[in-house]
Coordinates of C-alpha atoms and ligand atoms in Angstrom, one line a residue:
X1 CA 180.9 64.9 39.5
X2 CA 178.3 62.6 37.5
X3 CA 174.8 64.0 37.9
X4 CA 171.5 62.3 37.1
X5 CA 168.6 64.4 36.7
X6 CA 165.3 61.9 36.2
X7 CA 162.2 63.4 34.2
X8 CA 162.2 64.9 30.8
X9 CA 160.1 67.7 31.0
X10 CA 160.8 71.8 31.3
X11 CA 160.9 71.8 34.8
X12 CA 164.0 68.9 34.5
X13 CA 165.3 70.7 31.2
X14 CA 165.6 73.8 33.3
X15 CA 167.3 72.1 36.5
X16 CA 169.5 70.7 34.3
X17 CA 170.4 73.8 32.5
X18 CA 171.2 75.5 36.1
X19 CA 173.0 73.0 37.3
X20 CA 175.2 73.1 33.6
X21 CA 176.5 76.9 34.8
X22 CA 178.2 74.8 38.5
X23 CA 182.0 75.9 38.8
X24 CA 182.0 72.1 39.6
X25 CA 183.5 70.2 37.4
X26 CA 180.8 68.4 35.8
X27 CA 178.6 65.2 33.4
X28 CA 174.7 65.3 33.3
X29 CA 172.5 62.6 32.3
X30 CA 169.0 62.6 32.1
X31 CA 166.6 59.7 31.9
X32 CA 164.6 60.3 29.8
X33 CA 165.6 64.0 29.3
X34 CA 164.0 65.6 25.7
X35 CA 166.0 67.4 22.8
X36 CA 166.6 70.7 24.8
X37 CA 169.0 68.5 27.4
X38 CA 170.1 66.9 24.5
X39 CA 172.1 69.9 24.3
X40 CA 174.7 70.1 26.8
X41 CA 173.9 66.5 28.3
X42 CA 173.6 62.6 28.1
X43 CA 169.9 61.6 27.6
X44 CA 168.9 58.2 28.6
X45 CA 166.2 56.5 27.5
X46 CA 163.5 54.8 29.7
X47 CA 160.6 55.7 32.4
X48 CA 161.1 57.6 35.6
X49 CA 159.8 54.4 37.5
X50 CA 161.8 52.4 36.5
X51 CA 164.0 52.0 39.5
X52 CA 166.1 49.2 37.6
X53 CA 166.9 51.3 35.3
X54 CA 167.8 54.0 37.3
X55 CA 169.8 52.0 39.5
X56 CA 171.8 50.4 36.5
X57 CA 172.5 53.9 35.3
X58 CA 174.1 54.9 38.6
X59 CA 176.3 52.1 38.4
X60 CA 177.1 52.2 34.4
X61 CA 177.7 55.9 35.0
X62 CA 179.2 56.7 38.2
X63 CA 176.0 58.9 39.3
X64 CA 177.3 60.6 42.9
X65 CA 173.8 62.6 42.5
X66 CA 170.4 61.6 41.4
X67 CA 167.7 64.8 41.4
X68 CA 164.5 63.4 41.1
X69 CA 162.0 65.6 38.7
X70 CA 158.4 64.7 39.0
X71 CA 156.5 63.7 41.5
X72 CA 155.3 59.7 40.9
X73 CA 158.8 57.8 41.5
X74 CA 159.3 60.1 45.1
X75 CA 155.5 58.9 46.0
X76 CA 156.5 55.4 44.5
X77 CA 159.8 55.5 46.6
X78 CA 162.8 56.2 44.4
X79 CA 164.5 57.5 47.0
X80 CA 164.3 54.7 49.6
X81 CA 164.9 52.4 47.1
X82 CA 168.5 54.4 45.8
X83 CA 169.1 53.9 49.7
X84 CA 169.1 50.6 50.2
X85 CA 170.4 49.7 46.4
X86 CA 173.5 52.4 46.2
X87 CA 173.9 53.9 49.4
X88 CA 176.9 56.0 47.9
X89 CA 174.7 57.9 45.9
X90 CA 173.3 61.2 47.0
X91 CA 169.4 62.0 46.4
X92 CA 167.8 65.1 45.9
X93 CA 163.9 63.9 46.6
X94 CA 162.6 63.1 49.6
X95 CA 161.8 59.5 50.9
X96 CA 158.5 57.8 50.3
X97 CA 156.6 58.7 53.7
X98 CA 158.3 62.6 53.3
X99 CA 156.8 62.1 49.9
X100 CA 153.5 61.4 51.6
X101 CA 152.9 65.3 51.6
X102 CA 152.3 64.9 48.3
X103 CA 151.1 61.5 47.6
X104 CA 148.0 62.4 50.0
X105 CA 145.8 65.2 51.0
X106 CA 144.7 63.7 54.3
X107 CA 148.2 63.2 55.2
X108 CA 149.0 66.6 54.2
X109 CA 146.1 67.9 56.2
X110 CA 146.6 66.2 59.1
X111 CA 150.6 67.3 59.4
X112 CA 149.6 70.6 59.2
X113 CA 147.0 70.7 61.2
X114 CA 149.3 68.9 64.2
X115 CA 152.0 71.4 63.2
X116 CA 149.7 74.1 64.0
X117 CA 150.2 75.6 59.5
X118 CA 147.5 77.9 58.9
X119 CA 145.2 75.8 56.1
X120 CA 142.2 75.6 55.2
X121 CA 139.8 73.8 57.8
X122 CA 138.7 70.4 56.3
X123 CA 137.5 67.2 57.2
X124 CA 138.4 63.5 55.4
X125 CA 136.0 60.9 53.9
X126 CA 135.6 57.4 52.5
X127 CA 132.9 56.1 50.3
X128 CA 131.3 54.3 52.9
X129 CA 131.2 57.4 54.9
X130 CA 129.1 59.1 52.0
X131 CA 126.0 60.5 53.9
X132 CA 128.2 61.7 56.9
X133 CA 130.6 63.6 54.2
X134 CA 126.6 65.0 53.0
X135 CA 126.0 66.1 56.0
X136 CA 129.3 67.6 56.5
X137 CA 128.7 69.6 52.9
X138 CA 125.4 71.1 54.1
X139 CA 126.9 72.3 57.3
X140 CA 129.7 74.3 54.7
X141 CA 129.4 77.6 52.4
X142 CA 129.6 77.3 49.0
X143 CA 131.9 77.0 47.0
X144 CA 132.8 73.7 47.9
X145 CA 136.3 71.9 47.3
X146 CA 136.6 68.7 46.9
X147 CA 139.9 66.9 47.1
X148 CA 141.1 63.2 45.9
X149 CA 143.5 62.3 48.7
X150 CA 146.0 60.7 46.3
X151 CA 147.8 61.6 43.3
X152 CA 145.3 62.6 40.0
X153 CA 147.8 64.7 37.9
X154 CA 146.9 68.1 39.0
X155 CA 142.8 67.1 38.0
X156 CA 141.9 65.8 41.6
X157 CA 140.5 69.4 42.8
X158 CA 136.8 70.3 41.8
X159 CA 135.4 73.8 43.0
X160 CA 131.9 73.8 42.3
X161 CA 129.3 76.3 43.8
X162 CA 126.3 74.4 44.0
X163 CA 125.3 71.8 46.8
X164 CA 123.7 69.4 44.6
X165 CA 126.4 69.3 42.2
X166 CA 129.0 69.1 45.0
X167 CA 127.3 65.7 46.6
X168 CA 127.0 64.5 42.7
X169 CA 130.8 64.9 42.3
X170 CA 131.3 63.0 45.6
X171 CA 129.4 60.4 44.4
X172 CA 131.4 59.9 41.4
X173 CA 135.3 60.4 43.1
X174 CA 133.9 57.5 45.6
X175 CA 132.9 55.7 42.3
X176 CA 136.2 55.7 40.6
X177 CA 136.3 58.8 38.7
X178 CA 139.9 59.4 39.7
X179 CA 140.9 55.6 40.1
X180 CA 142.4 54.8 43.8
X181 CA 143.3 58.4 44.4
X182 CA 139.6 59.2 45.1
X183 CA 139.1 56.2 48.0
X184 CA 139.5 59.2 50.0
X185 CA 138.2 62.7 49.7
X186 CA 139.3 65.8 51.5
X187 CA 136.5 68.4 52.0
X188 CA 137.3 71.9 52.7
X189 CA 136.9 75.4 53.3
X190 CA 137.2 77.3 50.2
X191 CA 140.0 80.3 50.5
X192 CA 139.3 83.4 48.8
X193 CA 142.4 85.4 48.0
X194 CA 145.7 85.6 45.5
X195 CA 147.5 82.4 44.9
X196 CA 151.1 81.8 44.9
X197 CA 154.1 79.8 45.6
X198 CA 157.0 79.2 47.8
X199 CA 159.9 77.4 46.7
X200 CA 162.5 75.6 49.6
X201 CA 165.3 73.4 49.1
X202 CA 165.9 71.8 52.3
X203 CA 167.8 68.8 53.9
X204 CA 165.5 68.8 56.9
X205 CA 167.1 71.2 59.1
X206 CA 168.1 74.5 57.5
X207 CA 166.6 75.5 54.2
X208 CA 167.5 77.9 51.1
X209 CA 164.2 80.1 49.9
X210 CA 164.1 79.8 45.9
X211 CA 162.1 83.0 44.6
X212 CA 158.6 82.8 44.6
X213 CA 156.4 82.5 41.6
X214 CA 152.9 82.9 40.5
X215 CA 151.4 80.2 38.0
X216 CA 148.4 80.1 35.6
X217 CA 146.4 77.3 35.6
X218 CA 143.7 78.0 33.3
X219 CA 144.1 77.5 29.5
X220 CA 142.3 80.8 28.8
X221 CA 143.2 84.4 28.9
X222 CA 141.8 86.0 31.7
X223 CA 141.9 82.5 33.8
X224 CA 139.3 80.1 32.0
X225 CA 138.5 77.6 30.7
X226 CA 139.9 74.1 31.6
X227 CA 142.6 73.6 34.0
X228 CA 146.0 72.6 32.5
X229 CA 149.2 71.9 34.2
X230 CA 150.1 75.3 34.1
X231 CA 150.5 77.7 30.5
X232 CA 153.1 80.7 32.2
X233 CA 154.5 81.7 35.2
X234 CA 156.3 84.8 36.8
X235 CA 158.6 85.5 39.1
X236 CA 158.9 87.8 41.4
X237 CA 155.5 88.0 42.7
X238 CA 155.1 91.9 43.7
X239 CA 152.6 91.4 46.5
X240 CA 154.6 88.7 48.1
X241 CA 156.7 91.6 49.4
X242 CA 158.9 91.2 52.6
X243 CA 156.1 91.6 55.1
X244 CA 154.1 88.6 53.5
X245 CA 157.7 86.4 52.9
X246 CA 158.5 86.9 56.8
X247 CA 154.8 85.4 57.5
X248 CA 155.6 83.0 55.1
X249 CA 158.9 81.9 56.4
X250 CA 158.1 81.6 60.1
X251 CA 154.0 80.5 59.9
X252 CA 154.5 78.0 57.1
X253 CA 158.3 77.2 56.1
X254 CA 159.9 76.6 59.5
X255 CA 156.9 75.1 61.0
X256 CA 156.9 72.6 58.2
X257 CA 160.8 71.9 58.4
X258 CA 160.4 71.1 62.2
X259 CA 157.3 69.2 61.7
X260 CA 159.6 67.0 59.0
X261 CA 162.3 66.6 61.4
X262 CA 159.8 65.7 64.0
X263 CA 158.1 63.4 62.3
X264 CA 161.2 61.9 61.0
X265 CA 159.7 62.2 57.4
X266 CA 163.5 61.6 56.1
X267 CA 163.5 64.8 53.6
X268 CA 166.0 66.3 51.1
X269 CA 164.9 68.2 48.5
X270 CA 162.8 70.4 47.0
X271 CA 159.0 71.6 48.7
X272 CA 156.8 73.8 46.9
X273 CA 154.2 75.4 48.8
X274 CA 151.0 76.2 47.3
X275 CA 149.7 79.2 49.3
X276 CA 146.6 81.9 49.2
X277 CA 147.5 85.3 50.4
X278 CA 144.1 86.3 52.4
X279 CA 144.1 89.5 53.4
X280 CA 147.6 89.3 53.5
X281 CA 147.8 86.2 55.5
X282 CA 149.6 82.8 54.0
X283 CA 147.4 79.7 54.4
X284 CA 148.9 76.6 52.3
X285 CA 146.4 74.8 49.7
X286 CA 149.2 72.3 49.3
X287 CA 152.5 70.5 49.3
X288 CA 154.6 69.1 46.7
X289 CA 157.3 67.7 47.2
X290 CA 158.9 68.9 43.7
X291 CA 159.6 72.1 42.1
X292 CA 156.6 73.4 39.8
X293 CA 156.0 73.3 36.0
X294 CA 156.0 76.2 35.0
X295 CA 157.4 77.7 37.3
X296 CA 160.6 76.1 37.6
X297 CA 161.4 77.7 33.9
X298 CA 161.0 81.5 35.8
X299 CA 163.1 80.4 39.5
X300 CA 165.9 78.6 37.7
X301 CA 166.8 81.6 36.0
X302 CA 166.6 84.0 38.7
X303 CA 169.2 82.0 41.0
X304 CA 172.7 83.7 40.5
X305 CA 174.4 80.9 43.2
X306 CA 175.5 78.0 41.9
X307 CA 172.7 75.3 42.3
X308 CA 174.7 72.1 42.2
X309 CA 176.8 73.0 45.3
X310 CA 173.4 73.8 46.6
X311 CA 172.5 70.4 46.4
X312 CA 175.3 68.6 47.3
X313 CA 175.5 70.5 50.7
X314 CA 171.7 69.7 51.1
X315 CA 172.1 66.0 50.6
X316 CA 175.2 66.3 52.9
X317 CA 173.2 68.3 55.4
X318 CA 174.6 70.9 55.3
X319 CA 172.5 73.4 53.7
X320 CA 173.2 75.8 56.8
X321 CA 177.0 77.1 55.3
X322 CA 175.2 77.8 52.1
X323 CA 174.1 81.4 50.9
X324 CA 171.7 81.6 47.8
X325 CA 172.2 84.7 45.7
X326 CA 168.7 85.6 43.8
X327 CA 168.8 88.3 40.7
X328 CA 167.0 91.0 41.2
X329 CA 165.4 90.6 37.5
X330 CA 162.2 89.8 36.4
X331 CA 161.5 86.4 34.9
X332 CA 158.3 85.8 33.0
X333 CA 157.2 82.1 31.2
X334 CA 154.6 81.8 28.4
X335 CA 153.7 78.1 27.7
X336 CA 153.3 76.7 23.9
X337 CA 150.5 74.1 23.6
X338 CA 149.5 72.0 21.3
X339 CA 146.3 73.4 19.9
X340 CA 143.5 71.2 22.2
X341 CA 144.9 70.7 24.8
X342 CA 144.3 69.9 27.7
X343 CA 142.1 67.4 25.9
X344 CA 142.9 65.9 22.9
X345 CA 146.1 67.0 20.8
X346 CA 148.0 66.1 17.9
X347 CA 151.7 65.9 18.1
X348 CA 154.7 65.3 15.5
X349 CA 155.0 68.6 14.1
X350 CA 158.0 70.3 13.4
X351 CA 159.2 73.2 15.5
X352 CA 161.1 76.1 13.6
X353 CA 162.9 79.0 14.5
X354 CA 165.0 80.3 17.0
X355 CA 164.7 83.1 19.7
X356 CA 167.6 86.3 20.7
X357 CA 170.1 85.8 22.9
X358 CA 169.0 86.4 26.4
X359 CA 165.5 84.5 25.8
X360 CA 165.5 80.5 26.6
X361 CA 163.3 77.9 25.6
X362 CA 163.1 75.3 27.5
X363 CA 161.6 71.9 26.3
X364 CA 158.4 70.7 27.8
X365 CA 156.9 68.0 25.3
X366 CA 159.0 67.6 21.9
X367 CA 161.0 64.6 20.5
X368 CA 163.4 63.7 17.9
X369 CA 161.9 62.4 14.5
X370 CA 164.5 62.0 11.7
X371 CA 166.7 64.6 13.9
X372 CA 164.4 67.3 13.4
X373 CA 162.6 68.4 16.8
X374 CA 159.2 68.0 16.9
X375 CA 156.2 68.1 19.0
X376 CA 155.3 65.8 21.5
X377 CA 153.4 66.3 24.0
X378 CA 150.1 68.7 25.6
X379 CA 152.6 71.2 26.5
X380 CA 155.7 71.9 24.0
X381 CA 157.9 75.1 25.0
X382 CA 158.3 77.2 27.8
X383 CA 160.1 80.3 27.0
X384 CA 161.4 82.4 29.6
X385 CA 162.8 85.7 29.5
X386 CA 164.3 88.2 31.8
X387 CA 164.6 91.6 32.5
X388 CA 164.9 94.7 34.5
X389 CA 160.7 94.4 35.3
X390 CA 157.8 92.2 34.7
X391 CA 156.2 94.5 32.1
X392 CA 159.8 94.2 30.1
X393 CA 160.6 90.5 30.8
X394 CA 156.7 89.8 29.2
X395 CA 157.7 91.6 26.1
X396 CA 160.8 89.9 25.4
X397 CA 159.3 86.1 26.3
X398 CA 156.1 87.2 24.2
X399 CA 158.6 88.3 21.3
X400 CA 160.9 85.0 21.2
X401 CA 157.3 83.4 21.0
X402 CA 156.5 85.0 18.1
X403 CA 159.7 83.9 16.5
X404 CA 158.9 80.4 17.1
X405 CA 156.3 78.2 15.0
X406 CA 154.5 75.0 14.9
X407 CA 151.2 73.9 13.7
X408 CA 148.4 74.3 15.9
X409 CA 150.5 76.1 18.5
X410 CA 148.2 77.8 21.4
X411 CA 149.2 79.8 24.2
X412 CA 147.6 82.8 26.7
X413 CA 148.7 86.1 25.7
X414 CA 148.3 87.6 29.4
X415 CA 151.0 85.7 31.8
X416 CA 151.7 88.4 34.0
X417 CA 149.4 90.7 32.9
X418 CA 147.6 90.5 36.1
X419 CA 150.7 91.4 38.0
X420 CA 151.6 94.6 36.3
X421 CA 149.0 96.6 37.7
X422 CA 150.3 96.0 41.2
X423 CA 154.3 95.9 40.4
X424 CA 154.0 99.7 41.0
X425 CA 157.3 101.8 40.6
X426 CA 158.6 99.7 43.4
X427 CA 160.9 96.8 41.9
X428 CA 163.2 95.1 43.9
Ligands
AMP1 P1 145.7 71.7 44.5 O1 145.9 70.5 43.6 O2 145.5 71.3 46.0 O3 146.8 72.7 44.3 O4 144.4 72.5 44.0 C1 144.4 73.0 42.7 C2 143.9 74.4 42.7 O5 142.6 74.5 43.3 C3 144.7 75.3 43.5 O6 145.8 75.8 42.8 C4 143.7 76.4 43.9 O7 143.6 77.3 42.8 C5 142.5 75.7 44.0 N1 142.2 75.4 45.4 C6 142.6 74.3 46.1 N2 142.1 74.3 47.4 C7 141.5 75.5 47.5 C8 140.8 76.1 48.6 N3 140.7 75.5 49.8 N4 140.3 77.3 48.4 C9 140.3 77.9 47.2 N5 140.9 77.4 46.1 C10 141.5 76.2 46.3
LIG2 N1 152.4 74.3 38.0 C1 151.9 73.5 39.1 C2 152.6 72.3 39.4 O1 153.7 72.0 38.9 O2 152.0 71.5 40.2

């Protein structure tokens, strides 16, 4: 079987490294891929929308399954567009209006609200609807949140406590301060509680529940600073115990999977629900219609089942014969930056070192230069490790990270800290 995974970040690196352990017989290209894939597969070079290309790559290479990465070529319509061009070839990524979940808040909003998903209560604005949106702030409590509808790279979300400030910020998302994406603004409720994610891979019936994981956004220890793509992640998340996943799974996950069907949103693939445990109660911030990055690097290496037959049966449909088998180990992420980012960051240097068996690093922003990897991008590494708990599986990722160097190499020295407090001696 000739897979295609498109995107060349950790999140692809570490699909691509799951589906390398299949008992299927087995060729992996990745367009673009990075140097980690480089390792056990066929890297391609080009964008990720550039559907062309893709589609001349199925051809040139047999592909019988594309799994779409990132985000911007399921919103753009990859998927549709595999359809009508190569109907052979199975798709992991749902179509462009399933992508919709993603692609726009108000969408979003408005599915869940018809599908009766607990979210936050919100209401949806255009520019020219800028004193009514006003009004609609100075009925709220602070903080406000104020959401682009469409796609802004993880930077269309402002929190901001004060009235004044919050009407300001309106002013400038109607203005253009996130291009198109901010036509439309989302204003909601803000949810206090502990944030997490769910992970499905569905084919729009029957679903498999990846293991959850816990993110952190912030560049800074102790959550500040400037919001980043995401600089660690951990997996399992101790107080999304069974209780809170059954809540999950029938208040959010099915609900959403019969909403899809009903609105014949033409789904297969991975969603990733954003969620806020309040008071033990899930209520979803968001969709994506991805997996997560950084949190990808944890999941993938917690699935004991093989992932590739996963995915065929899901773009068969079906997912309902297959069983996923989840490790009962700990797996925590730690993120190496480039020092500045997320703003401004130089790239090119060389990486060195190498990390013990039974750590991985994953590739999130480095290229080749004169066959020596170097780095490339805002975020470089992810290294994951895993072990029998949280508090062992930081140590060990923390410890490969010491053994690795670059110049100007940031990262937070508390993922998972938060969670050790509350993993108890209760591990699953
Ligand atoms: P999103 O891009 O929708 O995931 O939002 C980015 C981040 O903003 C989330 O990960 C949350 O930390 C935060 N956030 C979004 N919506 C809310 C909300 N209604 N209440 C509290 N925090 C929120
Ligand atoms: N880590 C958050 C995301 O992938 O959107």
């Amino acid at each position: 079987m000739n897979i295609l995974v498109i995107g060349g970040g950790g999140r692809e690196h570490a699909i691509a490294w799951k589906i390398d352990q299949s008992r299927i017989d087995h060729n992996i290209f990745c367009l673009p891929g990075n140097p980690g894939t480089a390792a056990f597969a066929t890297n391609i070079p080009g964008k990720v929308t550039d559907f062309p290309l893709v589609k001349d790559t199925v051809a040139e290479k047999n592909i019988d399954l594309v799994v779409v990465g990132p985000e911007v070529p399921l919103v753009e319509g990859i998927t549709d567009f595999l359809a009508a061009e190569v109907p052979s070839v199975k798709v992991i990524g749902p179509s462009k209006k399933g992508a919709m979940l993603e692609g726009s808040k108000d969408f979003a909003k408005d599915f869940m609200t018809r599908h009766g998903i607990p979210t936050a209560k919100y209401a949806t604005f255009t520019g020219t609807s800028y004193e009514e949106a006003c009004a609609f702030l100075d009925g709220m409590q602070p903080p406000y949140v104020l959401k682009a509808d469409g796609l802004a790279a993880g930077k269309g979300v402002l929190i901001v406590s004060d009235l004044q400030e919050a009407k300001s910020l309106l002013k400038d998302v109607f203005d253009g301060k996130f291009g198109a994406a901010g036509d439309k603004v989302v204003i909601e409720q803000f949810l206090d509680g502990i944030e997490m994610s769910a992970f499905v891979l569905t084919d729009g019936k029957d679903y498999l529940l990846l293991p959850e994981a816990k993110d952190y956004k912030r560049i800074g220890d102790g959550d500040t600073g400037l919001n980043t793509g995401g600089m660690g992640s951990v997996s399992p998340v101790c107080f999304a115990d069974e209780a809170f996943m059954e809540k999950v799974r029938k208040r959010v996950i099915e609900p959403t999977i019969a909403g899809i069907a009903k609105d014949n949103l033409d789904y297969k693939g991975f969603i990733f629900f954003g969620l806020m445990n309040c008071g033990g109660d899930p209520y979803v911030i968001e969709y994506n219609v991805r997996m997560g990055d950084p949190e990808t690097e944890s999941v993938m290496t917690r699935i004991k089942s093989d992932l590739l037959a996963h995915m065929i049966a899901c773009a068969d449909g079906t997912l309902a014969d297959e069983e996923i088998e989840i490790s009962d180990k700990a797996a925590v992420t730690v993120i190496m930056a480039s020092g500045g980012y997320p703003e401004a960051y130089k790239s090119g240097y060389p990486i060195l070192g190498h990390v013990e068996k039974g750590s991985m690093v994953f590739h999130c922003g480095t290229s080749f230069k004169d066959n020596v990897v170097v780095t490339a991008g805002g975020r470089v590494l992810a290294v994951t490790a895993n072990a029998a708990n949280i508090e062992d599986a930081r140590e060990d990722a923390y410890d490969a990270v010491g053994n690795l160097f670059f110049e100007d190499c940031y990262y937070r020295n508390d993922i998972a800290c938060d969670l050790l407090s509350l993993e108890g001696g209760d591990e699953d």
